[in-house]
């Protein structure tokens, strides 16, 4: 991917890595180039690359390990995002007047732990 204009360099770096991850060119655990080497290769300020890496890390797409480098995340971020969405949904259920007991019963059904007339359902 080619960087388009100085004003969007940071966004272009983020978009480039997102695309590489999305198409499977970068897989979970793959190491990204160091910020400094990537900056030299692309002829951009290292702070710009650091900002892009920080954004990718905030979005859960990469994990930065001090003194080791940046790696493609293992997908845990998607699980976290999904869990946060479930929690928001449960908050809406509360606002709608659905009881905690009803929510717990629904969860028990999902996990195969619910009982109907003394038997698991």
CSV table of N, CA, C and O in Angstrom, one decimal:
chain,number,residue,atom,x,y,z
A,1,UNK,N,0.9,-1.2,0.0
A,1,UNK,CA,0.0,0.0,0.0
A,1,UNK,C,0.9,1.2,0.0
A,1,UNK,O,1.9,1.3,0.7
A,2,UNK,N,0.5,2.2,-0.8
A,2,UNK,CA,1.3,3.4,-0.9
A,2,UNK,C,0.7,4.5,0.0
A,2,UNK,O,-0.5,4.6,0.2
A,3,UNK,N,1.6,5.2,0.7
A,3,UNK,CA,1.2,6.2,1.6
A,3,UNK,C,0.7,7.4,0.8
A,3,UNK,O,1.4,7.8,-0.2
A,4,UNK,N,-0.4,8.0,1.1
A,4,UNK,CA,-1.0,9.1,0.4
A,4,UNK,C,-1.0,10.4,1.2
A,4,UNK,O,-1.8,10.6,2.0
A,5,UNK,N,0.0,11.2,0.9
A,5,UNK,CA,0.0,12.6,1.4
A,5,UNK,C,0.5,12.6,2.9
A,5,UNK,O,0.3,11.7,3.6
A,6,UNK,N,1.2,13.7,3.2
A,6,UNK,CA,1.8,13.8,4.6
A,6,UNK,C,0.7,13.9,5.7
A,6,UNK,O,0.9,13.3,6.7
A,7,UNK,N,-0.4,14.5,5.4
A,7,UNK,CA,-1.4,14.7,6.5
A,7,UNK,C,-2.0,13.3,6.9
A,7,UNK,O,-2.5,13.2,8.0
A,8,UNK,N,-2.0,12.3,6.0
A,8,UNK,CA,-2.6,11.1,6.3
A,8,UNK,C,-1.6,9.9,6.5
A,8,UNK,O,-2.0,8.8,6.5
A,9,UNK,N,-0.4,10.2,6.7
A,9,UNK,CA,0.7,9.2,6.8
A,9,UNK,C,0.3,8.2,8.0
A,9,UNK,O,0.3,7.0,7.8
A,10,UNK,N,0.0,8.7,9.1
A,10,UNK,CA,-0.3,7.9,10.3
A,10,UNK,C,-1.5,7.0,10.0
A,10,UNK,O,-1.5,5.8,10.2
A,11,UNK,N,-2.6,7.6,9.4
A,11,UNK,CA,-3.8,6.8,9.1
A,11,UNK,C,-3.5,5.7,8.0
A,11,UNK,O,-4.0,4.6,8.0
A,12,UNK,N,-2.6,6.1,7.1
A,12,UNK,CA,-2.3,5.1,6.0
A,12,UNK,C,-1.5,3.9,6.6
A,12,UNK,O,-1.7,2.8,6.1
A,13,UNK,N,-0.6,4.2,7.5
A,13,UNK,CA,0.1,3.1,8.2
A,13,UNK,C,-0.8,2.2,8.9
A,13,UNK,O,-0.8,0.9,8.8
A,14,UNK,N,-1.7,2.8,9.6
A,14,UNK,CA,-2.7,2.0,10.4
A,14,UNK,C,-3.6,1.1,9.4
A,14,UNK,O,-3.7,-0.1,9.5
A,15,UNK,N,-4.0,1.8,8.3
A,15,UNK,CA,-4.8,1.1,7.3
A,15,UNK,C,-4.0,0.0,6.6
A,15,UNK,O,-4.6,-1.1,6.3
A,16,UNK,N,-2.8,0.2,6.3
A,16,UNK,CA,-1.9,-0.8,5.7
A,16,UNK,C,-1.8,-2.1,6.6
A,16,UNK,O,-2.1,-3.2,6.1
A,17,UNK,N,-1.5,-1.9,7.8
A,17,UNK,CA,-1.4,-3.0,8.7
A,17,UNK,C,-2.8,-3.7,8.9
A,17,UNK,O,-2.8,-5.0,9.0
A,18,UNK,N,-3.8,-2.9,9.0
A,18,UNK,CA,-5.2,-3.6,9.1
A,18,UNK,C,-5.5,-4.4,7.9
A,18,UNK,O,-6.0,-5.5,8.1
A,19,UNK,N,-5.1,-3.9,6.8
A,19,UNK,CA,-5.4,-4.7,5.5
A,19,UNK,C,-4.5,-6.0,5.5
A,19,UNK,O,-5.0,-7.1,5.2
A,20,UNK,N,-3.3,-5.9,5.9
A,20,UNK,CA,-2.4,-7.0,5.9
A,20,UNK,C,-2.9,-8.1,6.9
A,20,UNK,O,-2.8,-9.3,6.6
A,21,UNK,N,-3.4,-7.7,8.0
A,21,UNK,CA,-3.9,-8.6,9.0
A,21,UNK,C,-5.2,-9.2,8.4
A,21,UNK,O,-5.5,-10.4,8.5
A,22,UNK,N,-6.1,-8.4,7.9
A,22,UNK,CA,-7.4,-8.8,7.4
A,22,UNK,C,-7.3,-9.9,6.3
A,22,UNK,O,-8.1,-10.8,6.2
A,23,UNK,N,-6.3,-9.7,5.4
A,23,UNK,CA,-6.2,-10.7,4.3
A,23,UNK,C,-5.3,-11.8,4.6
A,23,UNK,O,-5.1,-12.7,3.8
A,24,UNK,N,-4.8,-11.9,5.8
A,24,UNK,CA,-4.0,-13.0,6.3
A,24,UNK,C,-2.5,-12.9,5.9
A,24,UNK,O,-1.8,-13.9,6.0
A,25,UNK,N,-2.1,-11.8,5.4
A,25,UNK,CA,-0.7,-11.6,5.0
A,25,UNK,C,0.2,-11.6,6.3
A,25,UNK,O,1.3,-11.9,6.3
A,26,UNK,N,-0.5,-11.1,7.4
A,26,UNK,CA,0.1,-11.1,8.7
A,26,UNK,C,-0.8,-11.9,9.6
A,26,UNK,O,-2.0,-11.7,9.7
A,27,UNK,N,-0.2,-12.9,10.3
A,27,UNK,CA,-1.0,-13.8,11.1
A,27,UNK,C,-0.7,-13.6,12.6
A,27,UNK,O,0.4,-13.0,12.9
A,28,UNK,N,-1.6,-14.1,13.4
A,28,UNK,CA,-1.3,-13.9,14.9
A,28,UNK,C,0.1,-14.5,15.2
A,28,UNK,O,0.5,-15.5,14.8
A,29,UNK,N,0.8,-13.6,16.0
A,29,UNK,CA,2.1,-14.0,16.4
A,29,UNK,C,3.3,-13.5,15.5
A,29,UNK,O,4.4,-13.5,15.9
A,30,UNK,N,2.9,-13.1,14.3
A,30,UNK,CA,3.9,-12.5,13.4
A,30,UNK,C,4.5,-11.2,14.0
A,30,UNK,O,3.7,-10.4,14.5
A,31,UNK,N,5.8,-11.1,13.8
A,31,UNK,CA,6.4,-9.9,14.3
A,31,UNK,C,6.4,-8.8,13.2
A,31,UNK,O,6.6,-9.0,12.1
A,32,UNK,N,6.0,-7.6,13.7
A,32,UNK,CA,6.0,-6.4,12.8
A,32,UNK,C,7.4,-5.8,12.8
A,32,UNK,O,8.2,-6.0,13.7
A,33,UNK,N,7.8,-5.1,11.7
A,33,UNK,CA,9.1,-4.4,11.7
A,33,UNK,C,9.2,-3.4,12.9
A,33,UNK,O,8.2,-2.9,13.3
A,34,UNK,N,10.4,-3.2,13.3
A,34,UNK,CA,10.6,-2.2,14.4
A,34,UNK,C,10.1,-0.9,13.9
A,34,UNK,O,10.1,-0.6,12.7
A,35,UNK,N,9.6,0.0,14.8
A,35,UNK,CA,9.1,1.3,14.4
A,35,UNK,C,10.2,2.1,13.7
A,35,UNK,O,9.9,2.7,12.7
A,36,UNK,N,11.4,2.0,14.2
A,36,UNK,CA,12.5,2.8,13.6
A,36,UNK,C,12.8,2.2,12.2
A,36,UNK,O,12.9,3.0,11.2
A,37,UNK,N,12.9,0.9,12.0
A,37,UNK,CA,13.2,0.4,10.6
A,37,UNK,C,12.1,0.7,9.7
A,37,UNK,O,12.4,1.0,8.5
A,38,UNK,N,10.9,0.6,10.1
A,38,UNK,CA,9.7,0.9,9.3
A,38,UNK,C,9.7,2.3,8.9
A,38,UNK,O,9.5,2.7,7.7
A,39,UNK,N,10.1,3.2,9.8
A,39,UNK,CA,10.1,4.6,9.5
A,39,UNK,C,11.2,4.9,8.5
A,39,UNK,O,11.0,5.7,7.5
A,40,UNK,N,12.4,4.3,8.6
A,40,UNK,CA,13.4,4.5,7.6
A,40,UNK,C,13.0,4.0,6.3
A,40,UNK,O,13.2,4.7,5.2
A,41,UNK,N,12.4,2.8,6.2
A,41,UNK,CA,12.0,2.2,5.0
A,41,UNK,C,10.9,3.1,4.3
A,41,UNK,O,11.0,3.3,3.0
A,42,UNK,N,10.0,3.6,5.0
A,42,UNK,CA,8.9,4.5,4.4
A,42,UNK,C,9.3,6.0,4.4
A,42,UNK,O,8.4,6.8,3.9
A,43,UNK,N,10.4,6.3,4.9
A,43,UNK,CA,10.9,7.7,4.9
A,43,UNK,C,9.9,8.6,5.7
A,43,UNK,O,9.4,9.6,5.2
A,44,UNK,N,9.5,8.2,6.9
A,44,UNK,CA,8.6,8.9,7.7
A,44,UNK,C,9.2,9.1,9.1
A,44,UNK,O,10.2,8.4,9.4
A,45,UNK,N,8.6,10.0,9.9
A,45,UNK,CA,9.1,10.2,11.2
A,45,UNK,C,8.8,9.0,12.1
A,45,UNK,O,7.7,8.5,12.1
A,46,UNK,N,9.8,8.5,12.9
A,46,UNK,CA,9.5,7.4,13.8
A,46,UNK,C,8.4,7.6,14.8
A,46,UNK,O,7.7,6.6,15.1
A,47,UNK,N,8.1,8.8,15.1
A,47,UNK,CA,7.0,9.1,16.0
A,47,UNK,C,5.7,8.8,15.3
A,47,UNK,O,4.7,8.5,16.0
A,48,UNK,N,5.6,9.0,14.0
A,48,UNK,CA,4.4,8.7,13.2
A,48,UNK,C,4.1,7.2,13.3
A,48,UNK,O,3.0,6.8,13.5
A,49,UNK,N,5.2,6.4,13.1
A,49,UNK,CA,5.0,4.9,13.2
A,49,UNK,C,4.6,4.5,14.6
A,49,UNK,O,3.7,3.7,14.8
A,50,UNK,N,5.2,5.1,15.6
A,50,UNK,CA,4.9,4.8,17.0
A,50,UNK,C,3.4,5.1,17.3
A,50,UNK,O,2.8,4.4,17.9
A,51,UNK,N,2.9,6.2,16.7
A,51,UNK,CA,1.5,6.6,16.9
A,51,UNK,C,0.6,5.6,16.2
A,51,UNK,O,-0.4,5.2,16.8
A,52,UNK,N,1.0,5.1,15.0
A,52,UNK,CA,0.2,4.1,14.3
A,52,UNK,C,0.2,2.8,15.1
A,52,UNK,O,-0.8,2.2,15.2
A,53,UNK,N,1.4,2.4,15.6
A,53,UNK,CA,1.5,1.2,16.4
A,53,UNK,C,0.6,1.3,17.6
A,53,UNK,O,-0.1,0.3,18.0
A,54,UNK,N,0.6,2.4,18.3
A,54,UNK,CA,-0.2,2.6,19.5
A,54,UNK,C,-1.6,2.5,19.2
A,54,UNK,O,-2.4,1.9,19.9
A,55,UNK,N,-2.1,3.0,18.0
A,55,UNK,CA,-3.5,2.9,17.6
A,55,UNK,C,-3.8,1.5,17.4
A,55,UNK,O,-4.9,1.0,17.8
A,56,UNK,N,-3.0,0.8,16.7
A,56,UNK,CA,-3.2,-0.6,16.4
A,56,UNK,C,-3.3,-1.5,17.7
A,56,UNK,O,-4.1,-2.4,17.8
A,57,UNK,N,-2.5,-1.1,18.6
A,57,UNK,CA,-2.5,-1.8,19.9
A,57,UNK,C,-3.8,-1.5,20.7
A,57,UNK,O,-4.4,-2.4,21.2
A,58,UNK,N,-4.2,-0.2,20.7
A,58,UNK,CA,-5.4,0.2,21.3
A,58,UNK,C,-6.6,-0.6,20.7
A,58,UNK,O,-7.6,-0.9,21.5
A,59,UNK,N,-6.6,-0.8,19.5
A,59,UNK,CA,-7.7,-1.5,18.8
A,59,UNK,C,-7.6,-3.0,18.9
A,59,UNK,O,-8.4,-3.8,18.5
A,60,UNK,N,-6.5,-3.5,19.6
A,60,UNK,CA,-6.3,-4.9,19.8
A,60,UNK,C,-5.8,-5.7,18.7
A,60,UNK,O,-5.8,-6.9,18.7
A,61,UNK,N,-5.3,-5.0,17.7
A,61,UNK,CA,-4.8,-5.8,16.5
A,61,UNK,C,-3.4,-6.2,16.7
A,61,UNK,O,-2.9,-7.2,16.0
A,62,UNK,N,-2.6,-5.5,17.5
A,62,UNK,CA,-1.2,-5.9,17.7
A,62,UNK,C,-1.0,-5.8,19.2
A,62,UNK,O,-1.7,-5.2,19.9
A,63,UNK,N,0.1,-6.5,19.6
A,63,UNK,CA,0.5,-6.4,21.0
A,63,UNK,C,2.0,-5.9,21.0
A,63,UNK,O,2.8,-6.5,20.3
A,64,UNK,N,2.3,-4.9,21.7
A,64,UNK,CA,3.6,-4.3,21.8
A,64,UNK,C,4.3,-4.8,23.1
A,64,UNK,O,3.7,-4.6,24.1
A,65,UNK,N,5.4,-5.5,22.9
A,65,UNK,CA,6.1,-6.0,24.1
A,65,UNK,C,7.4,-5.2,24.2
A,65,UNK,O,8.3,-5.3,23.3
A,66,UNK,N,7.6,-4.4,25.3
A,66,UNK,CA,8.8,-3.6,25.5
A,66,UNK,C,10.0,-4.4,25.3
A,66,UNK,O,10.2,-5.5,25.8
A,67,UNK,N,10.9,-3.9,24.5
A,67,UNK,CA,12.3,-4.4,24.2
A,67,UNK,C,12.2,-5.7,23.4
A,67,UNK,O,13.2,-6.3,23.2
A,68,UNK,N,11.0,-6.1,23.0
A,68,UNK,CA,10.9,-7.3,22.2
A,68,UNK,C,10.3,-7.0,20.8
A,68,UNK,O,10.6,-7.7,19.8
A,69,UNK,N,9.4,-6.0,20.7
A,69,UNK,CA,8.8,-5.7,19.5
A,69,UNK,C,7.3,-5.7,19.5
A,69,UNK,O,6.7,-5.9,20.5
A,70,UNK,N,6.7,-5.6,18.3
A,70,UNK,CA,5.3,-5.6,18.1
A,70,UNK,C,4.9,-6.8,17.3
A,70,UNK,O,5.6,-7.2,16.4
A,71,UNK,N,3.8,-7.5,17.8
A,71,UNK,CA,3.4,-8.7,17.2
A,71,UNK,C,1.9,-8.6,16.9
A,71,UNK,O,1.1,-7.9,17.6
A,72,UNK,N,1.4,-9.3,15.8
A,72,UNK,CA,0.0,-9.4,15.5
A,72,UNK,C,-0.7,-10.1,16.7
A,72,UNK,O,-0.2,-11.1,17.2
A,73,UNK,N,-1.7,-9.5,17.2
A,73,UNK,CA,-2.5,-10.1,18.3
A,73,UNK,C,-3.1,-11.4,18.0
A,73,UNK,O,-3.3,-11.7,16.8
A,74,UNK,N,-3.5,-12.2,19.0
A,74,UNK,CA,-4.0,-13.5,18.8
A,74,UNK,C,-5.5,-13.6,18.7
A,74,UNK,O,-6.1,-14.6,18.8
A,75,UNK,N,-6.2,-12.4,18.5
A,75,UNK,CA,-7.6,-12.4,18.4
A,75,UNK,C,-8.4,-12.2,19.7
A,75,UNK,O,-9.6,-12.1,19.7
A,76,UNK,N,-7.6,-12.1,20.8
A,76,UNK,CA,-8.3,-11.8,22.1
A,76,UNK,C,-9.1,-10.5,22.1
A,76,UNK,O,-10.1,-10.5,22.7
A,77,UNK,N,-8.7,-9.6,21.3
A,77,UNK,CA,-9.4,-8.3,21.2
A,77,UNK,C,-10.8,-8.5,20.8
A,77,UNK,O,-11.7,-7.8,21.3
A,78,UNK,N,-11.0,-9.3,19.7
A,78,UNK,CA,-12.3,-9.5,19.2
A,78,UNK,C,-13.2,-10.1,20.3
A,78,UNK,O,-14.4,-9.8,20.5
A,79,UNK,N,-12.6,-11.1,21.1
A,79,UNK,CA,-13.4,-11.6,22.2
A,79,UNK,C,-13.8,-10.6,23.2
A,79,UNK,O,-14.9,-10.6,23.7
A,80,UNK,N,-12.8,-9.7,23.5
A,80,UNK,CA,-13.1,-8.6,24.5
A,80,UNK,C,-14.1,-7.7,24.0
A,80,UNK,O,-15.1,-7.3,24.7
A,81,UNK,N,-14.1,-7.3,22.7
A,81,UNK,CA,-15.1,-6.5,22.1
A,81,UNK,C,-16.5,-7.1,22.1
A,81,UNK,O,-17.4,-6.5,22.4
A,82,UNK,N,-16.5,-8.4,21.9
A,82,UNK,CA,-17.8,-9.1,21.9
A,82,UNK,C,-18.3,-9.1,23.3
A,82,UNK,O,-19.5,-8.9,23.5
A,83,UNK,N,-17.5,-9.4,24.3
A,83,UNK,CA,-17.9,-9.4,25.7
A,83,UNK,C,-18.5,-8.1,26.1
A,83,UNK,O,-19.5,-8.0,26.8
A,84,UNK,N,-17.8,-7.0,25.7
A,84,UNK,CA,-18.3,-5.6,26.0
A,84,UNK,C,-19.6,-5.4,25.4
A,84,UNK,O,-20.5,-4.8,26.0
A,85,UNK,N,-19.8,-5.9,24.2
A,85,UNK,CA,-21.1,-5.7,23.5
A,85,UNK,C,-22.2,-6.5,24.3
A,85,UNK,O,-23.3,-6.0,24.5
A,86,UNK,N,-21.9,-7.7,24.7
A,86,UNK,CA,-22.9,-8.4,25.5
A,86,UNK,C,-23.2,-7.7,26.8
A,86,UNK,O,-24.4,-7.6,27.2
A,87,UNK,N,-22.2,-7.1,27.5
A,87,UNK,CA,-22.5,-6.4,28.7
A,87,UNK,C,-23.4,-5.2,28.4
A,87,UNK,O,-24.3,-4.9,29.2
A,88,UNK,N,-23.1,-4.5,27.3
A,88,UNK,CA,-24.0,-3.3,27.0
A,88,UNK,C,-25.4,-3.8,26.7
A,88,UNK,O,-26.4,-3.2,27.1
A,89,UNK,N,-25.6,-4.9,26.0
A,89,UNK,CA,-26.9,-5.5,25.8
A,89,UNK,C,-27.6,-5.8,27.1
A,89,UNK,O,-28.8,-5.6,27.2
A,90,UNK,N,-26.9,-6.4,28.0
A,90,UNK,CA,-27.5,-6.8,29.3
A,90,UNK,C,-27.9,-5.6,30.0
A,90,UNK,O,-28.9,-5.6,30.8
A,91,UNK,N,-27.2,-4.5,29.9
A,91,UNK,CA,-27.6,-3.2,30.5
A,91,UNK,C,-28.9,-2.7,29.9
A,91,UNK,O,-29.8,-2.2,30.6
A,92,UNK,N,-29.1,-2.9,28.6
A,92,UNK,CA,-30.4,-2.6,28.0
A,92,UNK,C,-31.5,-3.5,28.5
A,92,UNK,O,-32.6,-3.0,28.7
A,93,UNK,N,-31.2,-4.8,28.7
A,93,UNK,CA,-32.2,-5.7,29.3
A,93,UNK,C,-32.7,-5.2,30.6
A,93,UNK,O,-33.9,-5.2,31.0
A,94,UNK,N,-31.7,-4.7,31.4
A,94,UNK,CA,-32.0,-4.2,32.8
A,94,UNK,C,-33.0,-3.0,32.7
A,94,UNK,O,-34.0,-2.9,33.4
A,95,UNK,N,-32.6,-2.1,31.7
A,95,UNK,CA,-33.5,-0.9,31.5
A,95,UNK,C,-34.9,-1.3,31.1
A,95,UNK,O,-35.9,-0.6,31.3
A,96,UNK,N,-35.0,-2.4,30.3
A,96,UNK,CA,-36.3,-2.9,29.9
A,96,UNK,C,-37.1,-3.7,31.0
A,96,UNK,O,-38.2,-4.1,30.7
A,97,UNK,N,-36.4,-3.9,32.1
A,97,UNK,CA,-37.1,-4.5,33.2
A,97,UNK,C,-36.9,-6.0,33.3
A,97,UNK,O,-37.6,-6.7,34.0
A,98,UNK,N,-36.0,-6.6,32.5
A,98,UNK,CA,-35.7,-8.0,32.6
A,98,UNK,C,-34.9,-8.3,33.8
A,98,UNK,O,-33.9,-7.6,34.1
A,99,UNK,N,-35.4,-9.2,34.6
A,99,UNK,CA,-34.8,-9.5,35.9
A,99,UNK,C,-33.4,-10.2,35.8
A,99,UNK,O,-33.1,-10.9,34.8
A,100,UNK,N,-32.6,-10.0,36.8
A,100,UNK,CA,-31.3,-10.7,36.9
A,100,UNK,C,-31.6,-12.2,36.8
A,100,UNK,O,-30.8,-13.0,36.2
A,101,UNK,N,-32.6,-12.7,37.5
A,101,UNK,CA,-32.9,-14.1,37.5
A,101,UNK,C,-33.2,-14.6,36.1
A,101,UNK,O,-32.8,-15.7,35.7
A,102,UNK,N,-33.9,-13.9,35.3
A,102,UNK,CA,-34.3,-14.3,34.0
A,102,UNK,C,-33.0,-14.3,33.1
A,102,UNK,O,-32.9,-15.3,32.3
A,103,UNK,N,-32.1,-13.4,33.3
A,103,UNK,CA,-30.9,-13.4,32.5
A,103,UNK,C,-30.0,-14.6,32.9
A,103,UNK,O,-29.5,-15.3,32.1
A,104,UNK,N,-29.9,-14.9,34.3
A,104,UNK,CA,-29.2,-16.0,34.7
A,104,UNK,C,-29.8,-17.3,34.2
A,104,UNK,O,-29.0,-18.3,33.8
A,105,UNK,N,-31.1,-17.4,34.1
A,105,UNK,CA,-31.8,-18.6,33.6
A,105,UNK,C,-31.4,-18.8,32.1
A,105,UNK,O,-31.2,-19.9,31.6
A,106,UNK,N,-31.4,-17.7,31.4
A,106,UNK,CA,-31.1,-17.7,29.9
A,106,UNK,C,-29.6,-18.2,29.8
A,106,UNK,O,-29.3,-19.0,28.9
A,107,UNK,N,-28.7,-17.7,30.6
A,107,UNK,CA,-27.3,-18.1,30.5
A,107,UNK,C,-27.2,-19.6,30.9
A,107,UNK,O,-26.4,-20.3,30.2
A,108,UNK,N,-27.9,-20.1,31.8
A,108,UNK,CA,-27.9,-21.5,32.2
A,108,UNK,C,-28.4,-22.3,31.0
A,108,UNK,O,-27.8,-23.4,30.8
A,109,UNK,N,-29.3,-21.9,30.3
A,109,UNK,CA,-29.8,-22.6,29.1
A,109,UNK,C,-28.7,-22.7,28.0
A,109,UNK,O,-28.4,-23.7,27.5
A,110,UNK,N,-28.0,-21.6,27.8
A,110,UNK,CA,-26.9,-21.5,26.8
A,110,UNK,C,-25.8,-22.5,27.2
A,110,UNK,O,-25.3,-23.2,26.3
A,111,UNK,N,-25.5,-22.6,28.5
A,111,UNK,CA,-24.5,-23.5,28.9
A,111,UNK,C,-25.0,-24.9,29.3
A,111,UNK,O,-24.2,-25.7,29.8
A,112,UNK,N,-26.2,-25.2,29.0
A,112,UNK,CA,-26.8,-26.5,29.2
A,112,UNK,C,-26.9,-26.9,30.6
A,112,UNK,O,-26.9,-28.0,31.0
A,113,UNK,N,-27.1,-25.9,31.5
A,113,UNK,CA,-27.2,-26.1,32.9
A,113,UNK,C,-28.6,-25.8,33.4
A,113,UNK,O,-28.9,-26.0,34.6
A,114,UNK,N,-29.5,-25.5,32.5
A,114,UNK,CA,-30.9,-25.2,33.0
A,114,UNK,C,-31.6,-26.4,33.3
A,114,UNK,O,-31.4,-27.5,32.7
A,115,UNK,N,-32.6,-26.3,34.2
A,115,UNK,CA,-33.4,-27.5,34.5
A,115,UNK,C,-34.9,-27.2,34.2
A,115,UNK,O,-35.3,-26.1,34.3
A,116,UNK,N,-35.5,-28.2,33.7
A,116,UNK,CA,-36.9,-28.1,33.4
A,116,UNK,C,-37.6,-29.3,34.0
A,116,UNK,O,-37.3,-30.5,33.7
A,117,UNK,N,-38.4,-29.1,35.0
A,117,UNK,CA,-39.0,-30.1,35.7
A,117,UNK,C,-38.0,-31.1,36.3
A,117,UNK,O,-38.2,-32.3,36.2
A,118,UNK,N,-36.9,-30.6,36.8
A,118,UNK,CA,-35.9,-31.4,37.5
A,118,UNK,C,-34.9,-32.1,36.5
A,118,UNK,O,-34.0,-32.8,36.9
A,119,UNK,N,-35.0,-31.8,35.2
A,119,UNK,CA,-34.1,-32.4,34.2
A,119,UNK,C,-33.4,-31.3,33.5
A,119,UNK,O,-33.9,-30.2,33.3
A,120,UNK,N,-32.2,-31.6,33.1
A,120,UNK,CA,-31.4,-30.6,32.3
A,120,UNK,C,-32.1,-30.4,30.9
A,120,UNK,O,-32.6,-31.4,30.3
A,121,UNK,N,-32.2,-29.2,30.5
A,121,UNK,CA,-32.7,-29.0,29.1
A,121,UNK,C,-31.6,-28.5,28.2
A,121,UNK,O,-30.6,-28.1,28.6
